[in-house]
XYZ file of C-alpha atoms in Angstrom:
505
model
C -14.488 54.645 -200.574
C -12.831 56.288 -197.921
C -10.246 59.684 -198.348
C -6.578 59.246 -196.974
C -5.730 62.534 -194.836
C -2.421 63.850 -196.627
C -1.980 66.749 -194.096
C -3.190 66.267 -190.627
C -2.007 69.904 -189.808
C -4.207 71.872 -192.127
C -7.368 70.416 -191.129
C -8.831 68.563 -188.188
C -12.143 66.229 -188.585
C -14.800 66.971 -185.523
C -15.326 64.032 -183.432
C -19.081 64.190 -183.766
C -20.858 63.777 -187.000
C -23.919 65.500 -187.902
C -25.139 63.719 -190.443
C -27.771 61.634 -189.547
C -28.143 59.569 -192.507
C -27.655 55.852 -192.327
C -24.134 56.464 -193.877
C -22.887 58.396 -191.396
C -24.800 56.068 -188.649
C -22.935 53.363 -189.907
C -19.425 54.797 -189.533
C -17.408 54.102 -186.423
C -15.003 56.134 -184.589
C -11.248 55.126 -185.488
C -8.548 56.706 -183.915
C -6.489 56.040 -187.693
C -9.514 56.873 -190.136
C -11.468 59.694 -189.704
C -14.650 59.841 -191.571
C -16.012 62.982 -193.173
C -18.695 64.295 -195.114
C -18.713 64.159 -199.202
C -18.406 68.260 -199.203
C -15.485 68.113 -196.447
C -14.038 65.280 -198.692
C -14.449 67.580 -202.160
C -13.159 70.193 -200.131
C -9.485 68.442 -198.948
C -9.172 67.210 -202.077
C -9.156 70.070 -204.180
C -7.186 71.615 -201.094
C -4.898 68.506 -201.679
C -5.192 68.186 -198.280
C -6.721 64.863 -198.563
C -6.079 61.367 -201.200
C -8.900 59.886 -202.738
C -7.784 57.408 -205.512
C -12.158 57.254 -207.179
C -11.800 60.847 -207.397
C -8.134 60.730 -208.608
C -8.984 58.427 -211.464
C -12.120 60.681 -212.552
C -10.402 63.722 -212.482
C -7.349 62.101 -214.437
C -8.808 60.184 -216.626
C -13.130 60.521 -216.726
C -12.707 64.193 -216.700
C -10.005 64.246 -218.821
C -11.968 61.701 -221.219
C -15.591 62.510 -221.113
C -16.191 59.783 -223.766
C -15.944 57.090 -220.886
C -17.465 59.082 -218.235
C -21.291 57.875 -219.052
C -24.508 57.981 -217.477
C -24.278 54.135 -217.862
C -21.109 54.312 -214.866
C -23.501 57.055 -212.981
C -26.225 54.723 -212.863
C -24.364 51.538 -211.932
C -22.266 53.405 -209.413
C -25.531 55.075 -207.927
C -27.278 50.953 -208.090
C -24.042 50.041 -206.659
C -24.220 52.820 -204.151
C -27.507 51.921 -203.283
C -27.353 48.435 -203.043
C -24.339 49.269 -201.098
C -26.450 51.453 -198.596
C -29.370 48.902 -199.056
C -27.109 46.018 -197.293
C -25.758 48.350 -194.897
C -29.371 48.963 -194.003
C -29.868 45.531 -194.075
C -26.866 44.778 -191.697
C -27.817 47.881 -189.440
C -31.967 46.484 -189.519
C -30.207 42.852 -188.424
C -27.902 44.052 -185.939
C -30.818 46.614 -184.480
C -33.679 43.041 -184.005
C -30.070 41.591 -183.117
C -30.196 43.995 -180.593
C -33.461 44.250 -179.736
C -33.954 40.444 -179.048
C -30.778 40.954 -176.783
C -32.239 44.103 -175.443
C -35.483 41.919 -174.639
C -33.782 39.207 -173.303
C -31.908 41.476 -171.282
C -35.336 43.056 -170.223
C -36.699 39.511 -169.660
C -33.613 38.626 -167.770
C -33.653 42.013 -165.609
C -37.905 41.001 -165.369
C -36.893 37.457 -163.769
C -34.637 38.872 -161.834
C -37.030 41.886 -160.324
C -39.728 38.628 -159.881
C -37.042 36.703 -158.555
C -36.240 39.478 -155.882
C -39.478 40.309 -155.297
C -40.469 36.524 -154.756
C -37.499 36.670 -152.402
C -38.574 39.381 -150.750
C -41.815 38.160 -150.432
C -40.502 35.097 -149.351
C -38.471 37.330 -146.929
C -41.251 38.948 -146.376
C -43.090 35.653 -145.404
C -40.608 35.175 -143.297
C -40.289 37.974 -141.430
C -43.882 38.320 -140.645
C -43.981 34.619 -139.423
C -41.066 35.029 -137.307
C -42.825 38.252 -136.326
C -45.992 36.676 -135.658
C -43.711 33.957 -133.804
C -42.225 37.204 -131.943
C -45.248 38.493 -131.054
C -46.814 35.201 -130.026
C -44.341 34.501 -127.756
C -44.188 37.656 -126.269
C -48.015 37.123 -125.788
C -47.378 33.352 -124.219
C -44.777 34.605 -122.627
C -47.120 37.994 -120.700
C -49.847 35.079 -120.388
C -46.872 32.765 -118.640
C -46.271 36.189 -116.445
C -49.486 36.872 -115.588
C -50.327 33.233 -114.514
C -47.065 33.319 -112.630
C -48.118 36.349 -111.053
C -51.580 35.126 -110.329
C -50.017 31.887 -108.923
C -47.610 33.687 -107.033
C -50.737 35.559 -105.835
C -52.922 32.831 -105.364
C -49.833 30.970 -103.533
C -49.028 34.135 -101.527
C -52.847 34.613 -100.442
C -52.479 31.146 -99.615
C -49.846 30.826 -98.152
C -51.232 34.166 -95.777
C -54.377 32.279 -94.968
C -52.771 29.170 -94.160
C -50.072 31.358 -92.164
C -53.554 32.863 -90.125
C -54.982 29.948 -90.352
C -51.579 28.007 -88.570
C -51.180 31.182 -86.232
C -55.041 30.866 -85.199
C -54.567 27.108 -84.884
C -51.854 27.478 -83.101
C -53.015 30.514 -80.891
C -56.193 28.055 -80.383
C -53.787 25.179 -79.080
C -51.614 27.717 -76.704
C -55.424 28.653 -75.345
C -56.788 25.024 -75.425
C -53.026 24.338 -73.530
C -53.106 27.095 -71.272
C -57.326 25.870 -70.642
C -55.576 22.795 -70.285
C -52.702 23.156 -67.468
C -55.219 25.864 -66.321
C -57.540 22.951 -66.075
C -54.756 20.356 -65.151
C -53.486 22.935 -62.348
C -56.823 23.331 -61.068
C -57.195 19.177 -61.104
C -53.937 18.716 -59.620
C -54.459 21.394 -56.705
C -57.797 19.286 -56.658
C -56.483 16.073 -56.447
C -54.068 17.607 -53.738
C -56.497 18.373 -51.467
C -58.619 15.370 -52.073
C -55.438 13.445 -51.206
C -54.932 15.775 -48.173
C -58.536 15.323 -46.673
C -58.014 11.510 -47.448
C -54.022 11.773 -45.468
C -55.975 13.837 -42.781
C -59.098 11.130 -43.162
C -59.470 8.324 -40.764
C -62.247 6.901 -43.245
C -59.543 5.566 -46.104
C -56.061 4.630 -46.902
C -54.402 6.717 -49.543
C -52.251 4.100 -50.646
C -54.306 1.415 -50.200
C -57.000 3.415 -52.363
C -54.012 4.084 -55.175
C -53.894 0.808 -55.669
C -57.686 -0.059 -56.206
C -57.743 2.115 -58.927
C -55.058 0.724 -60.721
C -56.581 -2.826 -60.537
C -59.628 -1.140 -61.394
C -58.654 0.388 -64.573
C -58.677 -3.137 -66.537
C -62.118 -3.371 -64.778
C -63.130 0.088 -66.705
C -61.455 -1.567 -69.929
C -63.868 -4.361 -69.962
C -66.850 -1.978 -69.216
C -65.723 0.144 -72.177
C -64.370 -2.677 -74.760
C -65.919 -5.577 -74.252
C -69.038 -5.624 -72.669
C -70.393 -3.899 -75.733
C -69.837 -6.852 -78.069
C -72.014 -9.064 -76.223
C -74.581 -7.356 -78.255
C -73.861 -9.504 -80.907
C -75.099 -12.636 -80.674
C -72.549 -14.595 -82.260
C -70.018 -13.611 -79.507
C -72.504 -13.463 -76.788
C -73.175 -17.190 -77.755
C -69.500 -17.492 -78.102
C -68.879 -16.563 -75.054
C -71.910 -18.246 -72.954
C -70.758 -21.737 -74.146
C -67.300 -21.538 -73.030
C -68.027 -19.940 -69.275
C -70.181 -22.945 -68.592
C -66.262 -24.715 -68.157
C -65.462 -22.200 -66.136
C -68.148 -22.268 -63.441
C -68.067 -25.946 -63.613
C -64.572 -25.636 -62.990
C -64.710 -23.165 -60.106
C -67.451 -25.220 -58.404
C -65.564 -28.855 -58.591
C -62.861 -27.737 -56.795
C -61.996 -29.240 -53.375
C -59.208 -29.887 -50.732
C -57.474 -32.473 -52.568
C -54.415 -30.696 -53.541
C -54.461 -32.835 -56.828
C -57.609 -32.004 -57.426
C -56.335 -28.247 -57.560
C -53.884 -29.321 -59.785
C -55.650 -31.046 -62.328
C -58.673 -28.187 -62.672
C -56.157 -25.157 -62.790
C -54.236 -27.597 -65.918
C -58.155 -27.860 -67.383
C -59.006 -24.470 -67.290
C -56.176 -22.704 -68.203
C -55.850 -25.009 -71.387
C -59.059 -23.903 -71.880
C -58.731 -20.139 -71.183
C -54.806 -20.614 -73.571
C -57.181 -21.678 -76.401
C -59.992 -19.095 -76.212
C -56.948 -16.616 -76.156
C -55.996 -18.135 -79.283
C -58.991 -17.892 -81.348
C -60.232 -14.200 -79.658
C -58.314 -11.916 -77.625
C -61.878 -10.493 -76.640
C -63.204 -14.046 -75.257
C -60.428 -14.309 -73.258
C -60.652 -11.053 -72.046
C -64.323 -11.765 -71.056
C -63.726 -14.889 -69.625
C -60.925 -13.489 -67.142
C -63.410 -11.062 -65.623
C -66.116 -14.113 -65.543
C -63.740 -16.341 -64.043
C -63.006 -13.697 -61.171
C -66.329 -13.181 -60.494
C -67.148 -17.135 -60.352
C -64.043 -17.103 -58.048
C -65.087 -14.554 -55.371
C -68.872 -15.910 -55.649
C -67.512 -19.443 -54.693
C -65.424 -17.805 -52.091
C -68.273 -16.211 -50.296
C -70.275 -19.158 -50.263
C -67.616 -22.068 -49.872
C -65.910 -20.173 -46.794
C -68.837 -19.088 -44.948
C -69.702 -22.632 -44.598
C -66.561 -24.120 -44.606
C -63.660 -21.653 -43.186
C -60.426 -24.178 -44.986
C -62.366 -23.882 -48.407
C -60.549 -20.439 -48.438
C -56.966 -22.278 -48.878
C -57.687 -24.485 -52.298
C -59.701 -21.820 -53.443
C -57.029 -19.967 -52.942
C -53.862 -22.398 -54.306
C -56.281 -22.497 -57.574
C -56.316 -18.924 -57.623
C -52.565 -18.236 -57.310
C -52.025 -20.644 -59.949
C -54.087 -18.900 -62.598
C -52.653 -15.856 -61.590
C -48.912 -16.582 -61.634
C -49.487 -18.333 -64.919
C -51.827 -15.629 -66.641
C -51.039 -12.199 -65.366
C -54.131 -10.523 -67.072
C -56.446 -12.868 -64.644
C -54.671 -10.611 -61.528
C -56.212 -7.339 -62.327
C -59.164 -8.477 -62.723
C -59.084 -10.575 -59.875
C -57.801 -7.037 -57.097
C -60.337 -5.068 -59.198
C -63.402 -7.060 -58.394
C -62.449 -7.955 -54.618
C -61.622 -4.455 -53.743
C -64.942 -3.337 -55.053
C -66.709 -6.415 -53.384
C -64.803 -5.626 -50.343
C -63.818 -2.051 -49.678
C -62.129 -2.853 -46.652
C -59.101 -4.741 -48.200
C -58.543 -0.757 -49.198
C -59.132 -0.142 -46.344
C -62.076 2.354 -46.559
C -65.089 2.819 -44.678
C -67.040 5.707 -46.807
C -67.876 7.472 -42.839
C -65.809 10.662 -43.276
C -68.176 12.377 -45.951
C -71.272 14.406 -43.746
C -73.397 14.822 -46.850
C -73.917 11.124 -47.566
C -76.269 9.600 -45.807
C -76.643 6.144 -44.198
C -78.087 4.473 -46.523
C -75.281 5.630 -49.166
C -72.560 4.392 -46.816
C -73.799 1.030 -46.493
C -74.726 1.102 -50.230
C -70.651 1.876 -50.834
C -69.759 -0.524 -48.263
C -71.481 -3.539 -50.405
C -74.162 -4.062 -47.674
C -75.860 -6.743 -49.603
C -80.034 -6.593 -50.388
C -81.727 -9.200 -48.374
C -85.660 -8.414 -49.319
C -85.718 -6.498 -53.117
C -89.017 -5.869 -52.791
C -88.960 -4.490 -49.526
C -85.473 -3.211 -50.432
C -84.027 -4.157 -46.867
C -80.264 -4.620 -46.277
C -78.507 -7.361 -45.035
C -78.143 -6.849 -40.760
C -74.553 -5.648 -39.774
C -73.626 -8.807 -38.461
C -74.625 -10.859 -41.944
C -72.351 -8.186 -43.707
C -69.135 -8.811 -41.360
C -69.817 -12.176 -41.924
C -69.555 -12.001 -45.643
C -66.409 -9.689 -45.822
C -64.721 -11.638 -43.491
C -64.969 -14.497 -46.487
C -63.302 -12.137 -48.785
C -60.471 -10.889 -45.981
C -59.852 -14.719 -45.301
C -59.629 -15.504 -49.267
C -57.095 -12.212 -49.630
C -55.086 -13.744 -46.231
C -55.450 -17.308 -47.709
C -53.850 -16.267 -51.120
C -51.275 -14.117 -50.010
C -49.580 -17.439 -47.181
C -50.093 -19.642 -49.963
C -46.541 -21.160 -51.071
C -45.933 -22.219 -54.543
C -45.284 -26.069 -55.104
C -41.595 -27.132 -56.653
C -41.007 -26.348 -59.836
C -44.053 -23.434 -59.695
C -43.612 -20.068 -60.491
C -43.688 -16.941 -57.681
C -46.622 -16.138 -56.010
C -47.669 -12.227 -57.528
C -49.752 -12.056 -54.159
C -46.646 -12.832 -51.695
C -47.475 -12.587 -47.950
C -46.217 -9.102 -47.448
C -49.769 -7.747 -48.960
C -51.363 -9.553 -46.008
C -48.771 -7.222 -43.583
C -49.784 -3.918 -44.699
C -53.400 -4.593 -45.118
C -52.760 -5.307 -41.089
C -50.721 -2.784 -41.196
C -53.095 0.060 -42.665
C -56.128 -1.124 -40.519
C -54.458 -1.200 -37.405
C -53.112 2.648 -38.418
C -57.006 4.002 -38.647
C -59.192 4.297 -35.839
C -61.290 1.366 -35.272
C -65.122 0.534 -36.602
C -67.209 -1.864 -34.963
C -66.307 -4.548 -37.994
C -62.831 -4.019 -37.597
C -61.815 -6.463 -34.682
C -63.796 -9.092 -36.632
C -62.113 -8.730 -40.333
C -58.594 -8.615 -38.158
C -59.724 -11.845 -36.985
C -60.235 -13.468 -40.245
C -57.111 -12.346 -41.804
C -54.870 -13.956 -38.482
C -57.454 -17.276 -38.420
C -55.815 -18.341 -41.870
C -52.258 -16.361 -42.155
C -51.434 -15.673 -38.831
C -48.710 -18.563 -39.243
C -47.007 -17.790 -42.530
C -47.060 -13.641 -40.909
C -44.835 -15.412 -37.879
C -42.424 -17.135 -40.391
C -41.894 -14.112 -42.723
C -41.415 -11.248 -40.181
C -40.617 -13.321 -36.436
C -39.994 -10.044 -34.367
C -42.324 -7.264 -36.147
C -45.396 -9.535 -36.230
C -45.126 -10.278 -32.207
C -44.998 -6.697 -31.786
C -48.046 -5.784 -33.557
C -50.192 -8.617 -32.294
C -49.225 -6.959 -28.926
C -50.101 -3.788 -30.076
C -53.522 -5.215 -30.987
C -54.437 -6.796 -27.840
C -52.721 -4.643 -25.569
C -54.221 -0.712 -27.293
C -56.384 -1.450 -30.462
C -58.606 -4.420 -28.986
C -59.961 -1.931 -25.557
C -60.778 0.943 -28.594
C -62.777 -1.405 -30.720
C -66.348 0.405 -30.546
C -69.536 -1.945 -30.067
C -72.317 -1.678 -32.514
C -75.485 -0.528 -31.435
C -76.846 -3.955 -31.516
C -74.073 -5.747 -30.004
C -73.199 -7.793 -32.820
C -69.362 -7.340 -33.063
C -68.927 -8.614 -29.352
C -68.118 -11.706 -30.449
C -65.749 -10.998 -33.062
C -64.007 -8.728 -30.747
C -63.510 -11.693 -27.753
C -62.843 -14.170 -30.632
C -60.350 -11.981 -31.598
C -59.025 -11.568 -27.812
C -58.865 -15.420 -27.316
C -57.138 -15.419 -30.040
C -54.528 -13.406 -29.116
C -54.158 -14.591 -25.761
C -53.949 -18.400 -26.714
C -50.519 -17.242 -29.376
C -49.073 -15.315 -26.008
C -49.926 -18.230 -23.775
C -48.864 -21.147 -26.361
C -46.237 -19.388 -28.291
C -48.516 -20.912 -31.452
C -51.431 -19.309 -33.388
C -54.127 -21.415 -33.956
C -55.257 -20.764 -37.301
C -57.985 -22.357 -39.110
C -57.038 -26.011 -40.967
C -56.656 -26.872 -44.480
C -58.468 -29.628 -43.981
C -61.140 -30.973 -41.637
C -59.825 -33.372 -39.409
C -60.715 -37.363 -40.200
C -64.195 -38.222 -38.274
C -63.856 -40.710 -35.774
């Protein structure tokens, strides 16, 4: 039972207890009741500083009255006491485990949450070193990335040095292979300059005239370098072999019948149209053997028959107006068979001997096994074939409704032209003579006033200067060609060879 404080004045309790029995454990602090210890209590009372109504009724009434005041009360108040303190103990043991399962909880709690944080830190932890490691790694791609870049960059920079000196030596190499070149090209041209001077100066060749030849004779180097090499198979060669047998055939059959012309130029150059068709390299061959098939029938028809030169050449013109590959190959082959349509006579070079000249002059071998040449006068003979064929193609006029002759008759005036300019040979006078026998007329027609002159100019100066040969073979071609000449001055009319024989009697 607790004591009243009567007289706050007199006496103040301390704030702290030292009692430290499970009494005085038990006691809270209140700021109205103040707790104090049973002598401090005994003390205020008797002081009357303090009210305690237990001790008021035993001094007023057990002391007074011993008779009730019993060890009996002692005992039960001391049982009472006890039990008293016994369930306070009780209480304070409950609320203590009440405290200690909080206190454990609270430990268990603060235990989840350490594991907690430290799972989150190693978590964090995780974390961080992965996005470390990821740091680093990328860092380490990212040097590798560098370094390749740098070696690339190297690798592309070396590269691009050595393909720099490579270009600058390649190129360096092409200014000296230019310069070589032009150096070389100069040295041609100054060359080819002088050649072409010595040739002007020359007496031996016309420089135009010899200009020309080698443009014909460029398709004749074609066929040498593309064509004649596929003979070697034997598909072509057979190819080929079976459809020139037409072709001679054709050349052969032709005769003065102007029909006749007709009708084997239509034949043949169906035939040649659909060869050109199926092979481009056929045709090609078959121009070059139908030149060759010409010229040989040329030589042989007109040497025995003078007229055979005009249908040989009316067919000719026709194939050549009609296919204009056919003319190259036509010039080529008849300037090479007959260097004097250039005109060139190989006699200006000292260091070739005679032999050479006549071999360059097509002087023809009459005995191979004794390897003899053809006399002078058998050669004049023979080139004045080709010279009449040349004169007979370039007066020939195209029928209605043909196309242009690509050989007109102005050809025919400067060959006469260029011969007559160069210093006479001893074949001269007789080649002059062919070329007049068959075109002599169509010359009149296309230039009236020039042509008189220069047939006087022949007579009158060239004729006296034509040399004789050595044999005195050319004497007749020289007085033919005099007679000639003097018969168009007496008769105002050149007598020039017929295209046909006249009707027997």
């Amino acid at each position: 039972m607790s004591i009243q404080i009567t007289n706050s004045r007199i006496y103040t309790v301390p704030t702290d207890s030292d009692s430290e029995s499970d009494y005085e454990d038990y006691k809270k602090y209140n700021p109205k009741t103040k707790f104090i210890s049973q002598e401090q209590e005994d003390t205020l009372i008797k002081l009357g500083c303090a009210y305690n109504p237990l001790e008021e009724y035993k001094r007023s009434h057990l002391y007074k009255n011993p008779k009730v005041y019993d060890q009996q009360f002692a005992t039960n108040m001391q049982l009472h006491e006890l039990k008293l303190k016994n369930d306070i103990d009780q209480m304070l043991k409950q609320q203590r485990q009440k405290q200690q399962e909080e206190l454990n909880k609270m430990k268990a709690l603060l235990s989840e949450i350490k594991l907690s944080s430290s799972s989150k830190d190693d978590a964090d932890d995780d974390k961080a070193f992965e996005e470390e490691i990821k740091k680093q790694r990328k860092l380490v791609d990212e040097a590798i990335a560098l370094d390749k870049k740098r070696s690339e960059n190297a690798s592309a920079e070396a590269k691009a040095k050595a393909d720099a000196k490579a270009e600058k030596e390649k190129k360096d190499q092409k200014e000296k292979e230019k310069k070589e070149q032009q150096a070389k090209d100069m040295k041609e041209k100054k060359a080819q300059q002088l050649k072409m001077q010595k040739i002007a100066q020359s007496s031996a060749v016309s420089p135009q005239g010899l200009e020309e030849y080698k443009q014909y004779y460029e398709k004749i180097e074609f066929y040498k370098t593309n064509i004649r090499p596929k003979l070697q198979n034997d598909v072509f060669r057979k190819q080929c072999f079976q459809a020139k047998l037409l072709i001679k055939r054709t050349v052969s059959q032709l005769q003065a019948d102007h029909r006749v012309v007709v009708e084997k130029y239509n034949t043949l150059n169906n035939h040649l149209l659909g060869i050109k068709s199926q092979s481009p390299e056929a045709f090609e061959y078959m121009l070059n053997q139908l030149a060759k098939f010409i010229l040989m029938q040329a030589k042989q028809e007109i040497h025995a028959t003078a007229f055979a030169a005009y249908f040989l050449a009316r067919f000719t013109y026709l194939m050549c107006s009609t296919i204009p590959e056919f003319l190259p190959y036509l010039m080529g082959r008849l300037l090479k068979r007959c260097p004097y349509l250039i005109p060139q006579y190989h006699d200006d070079d000292p260091t070739l001997s005679h032999e050479e000249i006549k071999s360059r002059l097509r002087y023809s071998i009459k005995n191979k096994e004794k390897k003899t040449l053809e006399t002078f006068l058998e050669h004049a003979e023979g080139q004045k074939c080709y010279i009449m064929f040349f004169g007979a193609l370039c007066q020939t006029l195209p029928d209605p409704g043909q196309p242009e002759n690509p050989l007109p008759i102005k050809h025919a005036w400067i060959w006469l032209a260029r011969i007559c300019n160069m210093p006479p040979r001893e074949i001269t006078p007789i080649l002059v003579n062919g070329l007049l026998e068959v075109c002599a007329i169509r010359l009149l027609q296309a230039y009236p006033n020039q042509t008189v002159k220069l047939f006087k100019l022949i007579r009158e100066t060239i004729c006296p200067l034509y040399p004789v040969s050595s044999g005195q073979e050319n004497i007749a071609g020289i007085k033919r060609l005099e007679m000639f000449l003097d018969d168009y001055f007496r008769t105002g009319k050149p007598e020039c060879v017929p295209e046909k024989l006249p009707p027997s009697v």
